[in-house]
């Protein structure tokens, strides 16, 4: 009895520890951490850290916020993700998408941006608890392409050409960029283009490294090139920063710089839940949330999509991609809704028109490529009637269901009617390759005249014998 109690307690402890590891992934990898990982993490930390500082400053400007807010949000997430993170590749802190969306929702008001971040974080926490972690490829593709292009357009006038006073709307942005090209600052243009060229060159240098020559000199040179190319973002940032700083120190205002930032950290306190306008009107929490509008849905959704996009390979649709891409130039929210709507329509179409490969092996063999649900009922019935029941003479059919893992009541009702039609015409409808779960459902439905075999070959052999007997 005592041993049984001990086994139960041990099983409970193991179950509790497994649950704890699921919520705190650090418990899984920290016990296995070694010195080799530490060396690689130090290199990655230096590279990412040195790149993050100017990147965070730039993203704060994209969001219309004081530049120090980019630094505040850049480091905090990493500490928390150490305990809760499950992917080493996920981007934390401010990103291009979040910055653009934040600007479109709060219009550069720091206190509202902080409240928006808190509310979006709470929504994402709920999404995590509900395991909402799957996105379709078009939204992932749009994220990777459209926002990269949009961010380039929003940064090109100000940070590459040094042009000020360009509107945020896409078409006005393009017009005023070309209209104000004579106002471009030569220093910003030259430095920006040189940095872009260096980044591209170092990227190609790293990808073209080979180990054909085993001499000590060439091996050492390759290691140096590999290290510099790996840390190319940080290297270019350091060189460009030192160059701009040196010119500024000597009083040569050649480059547009961010200027001084506020020192220290902001006070640790809850975000304000009310606001006061310039004329003294108090804006309540409910009114602020109402002003956020669809941003409270769009921003958490995009944050989730960003994380998935990094780890997800995709190809998975051209039409939704272009619809999302083009509509996003109008409004970000419209791009998301448009992509989801087109993806949903294509999904419904694929469900209603599943691929059915028909081959004639003396008996018609129809191979189903996916599950059978009610949208596909009419299409399946149409194919079977036109290819088997309405021809003269009627023909037997073997349904290859090896890829069918889902079936619903509407389909079962249609199959019952089809079996009746085949019996009236004295031919057979034979099911082959049924998965155990599907076979169990069909048997429970008590379909009259149901025939099933383990494989298509067995079904063909049986039907051939029946034809010979007839």
XYZ file of C-alpha atoms in Angstrom, residues 251-410:
160
model
C 31.318 71.295 -35.894
C 30.624 69.913 -39.356
C 26.862 69.239 -39.489
C 27.054 66.950 -42.487
C 24.643 64.265 -41.276
C 21.165 64.315 -39.753
C 21.482 62.852 -36.261
C 18.928 61.928 -33.601
C 20.402 64.308 -31.073
C 20.530 63.900 -27.313
C 18.301 61.369 -25.591
C 16.888 61.438 -22.083
C 19.126 59.639 -19.598
C 18.018 56.904 -17.239
C 14.847 54.830 -17.100
C 11.271 56.054 -16.795
C 9.585 55.697 -13.384
C 8.195 52.223 -12.768
C 4.432 52.741 -12.511
C 1.202 51.640 -14.208
C 0.357 53.418 -17.449
C -2.140 56.289 -17.219
C -5.739 55.206 -17.629
C -6.983 58.682 -18.498
C -5.798 61.602 -20.566
C -6.099 65.368 -20.541
C -6.316 67.367 -23.734
C -4.712 70.761 -24.340
C -7.922 72.575 -23.364
C -8.210 70.676 -20.069
C -10.816 68.096 -21.105
C -10.363 64.762 -19.309
C -10.527 61.711 -21.578
C -11.645 58.555 -19.749
C -10.161 55.089 -20.117
C -13.171 53.889 -22.116
C -12.846 56.767 -24.550
C -9.140 56.072 -25.016
C -9.844 52.401 -25.762
C -12.553 53.483 -28.191
C -10.014 55.747 -29.914
C -7.664 52.789 -30.282
C -10.378 51.122 -32.335
C -9.276 48.211 -34.481
C -5.678 48.711 -33.397
C -6.342 46.591 -30.306
C -7.149 43.676 -32.610
C -4.649 44.363 -35.380
C -1.499 44.911 -33.290
C -1.694 41.688 -31.182
C -2.561 39.774 -34.341
C 0.461 41.196 -36.147
C 2.723 40.506 -33.181
C 1.675 36.862 -33.254
C 2.099 36.753 -37.002
C 5.626 38.190 -36.739
C 6.723 35.466 -34.350
C 5.284 32.707 -36.519
C 6.711 34.199 -39.713
C 10.267 33.822 -38.475
C 10.016 30.093 -37.935
C 7.599 29.177 -40.702
C 8.564 28.217 -44.218
C 6.014 29.375 -46.752
C 5.193 29.488 -50.390
C 1.738 27.506 -48.760
C -0.746 31.576 -52.256
C -0.245 34.396 -54.950
C -3.724 35.966 -55.000
C -4.092 36.581 -51.226
C -0.525 37.884 -51.161
C -1.165 40.538 -53.818
C -4.540 41.532 -52.364
C -2.995 41.997 -48.923
C 0.078 43.719 -50.323
C -1.858 46.265 -52.373
C -4.591 46.997 -49.818
C -2.002 47.664 -47.138
C -0.884 50.773 -48.997
C -4.388 52.118 -48.397
C -4.594 51.139 -44.731
C -2.798 48.429 -42.753
C -6.063 47.172 -41.269
C -7.654 46.855 -44.701
C -4.688 44.802 -45.894
C -5.100 42.335 -43.038
C -8.859 42.015 -43.529
C -8.456 41.655 -47.294
C -5.829 38.924 -46.962
C -7.899 36.986 -44.450
C -11.038 37.302 -46.576
C -9.348 36.054 -49.758
C -7.570 33.245 -47.873
C -10.864 32.190 -46.319
C -12.590 32.198 -49.704
C -9.832 30.056 -51.227
C -9.993 27.692 -48.256
C -13.736 27.267 -48.657
C -13.289 26.704 -52.384
C -10.695 23.982 -51.786
C -13.042 22.330 -49.296
C -15.963 22.526 -51.724
C -13.899 21.331 -54.697
C -11.496 18.690 -53.350
C -9.112 17.114 -55.829
C -10.501 13.811 -57.097
C -8.235 11.793 -59.375
C -10.176 9.350 -61.531
C -8.490 6.370 -63.216
C -10.026 3.536 -65.223
C -8.693 0.107 -64.195
C -11.647 -1.866 -65.481
C -13.382 -0.349 -62.481
C -13.367 3.395 -61.885
C -10.965 4.329 -59.067
C -11.548 7.761 -57.511
C -8.758 8.942 -55.213
C -9.810 11.610 -52.714
C -7.049 14.025 -51.732
C -8.495 15.372 -48.490
C -11.261 15.108 -45.938
C -14.944 15.026 -46.843
C -17.064 17.761 -45.296
C -20.450 19.198 -46.227
C -19.126 21.803 -48.757
C -17.746 18.911 -50.854
C -20.932 16.837 -50.801
C -22.505 18.208 -53.977
C -19.241 18.095 -55.944
C -18.480 14.476 -54.970
C -22.020 13.420 -55.848
C -21.789 15.204 -59.207
C -18.508 13.450 -60.131
C -19.837 10.009 -59.196
C -23.116 10.489 -61.044
C -21.573 11.836 -64.261
C -18.695 9.322 -64.399
C -20.402 6.154 -63.120
C -24.172 6.233 -62.640
C -25.349 8.217 -65.669
C -23.243 6.360 -68.249
C -24.432 3.312 -70.131
C -23.888 0.766 -68.768
C -23.441 2.030 -65.173
C -20.033 1.327 -63.648
C -18.777 0.288 -60.250
C -16.553 2.715 -58.320
C -13.738 2.200 -55.834
C -13.322 5.227 -53.554
C -9.711 5.465 -52.385
C -10.144 7.071 -48.950
C -6.578 6.642 -47.697
C -6.157 10.452 -47.420
C -9.534 11.062 -45.820
C -9.251 11.831 -42.124
C -12.441 13.875 -41.641
C -16.038 13.101 -42.540
C -19.289 14.685 -41.346
C -22.975 13.830 -41.123
C -23.973 15.562 -44.365
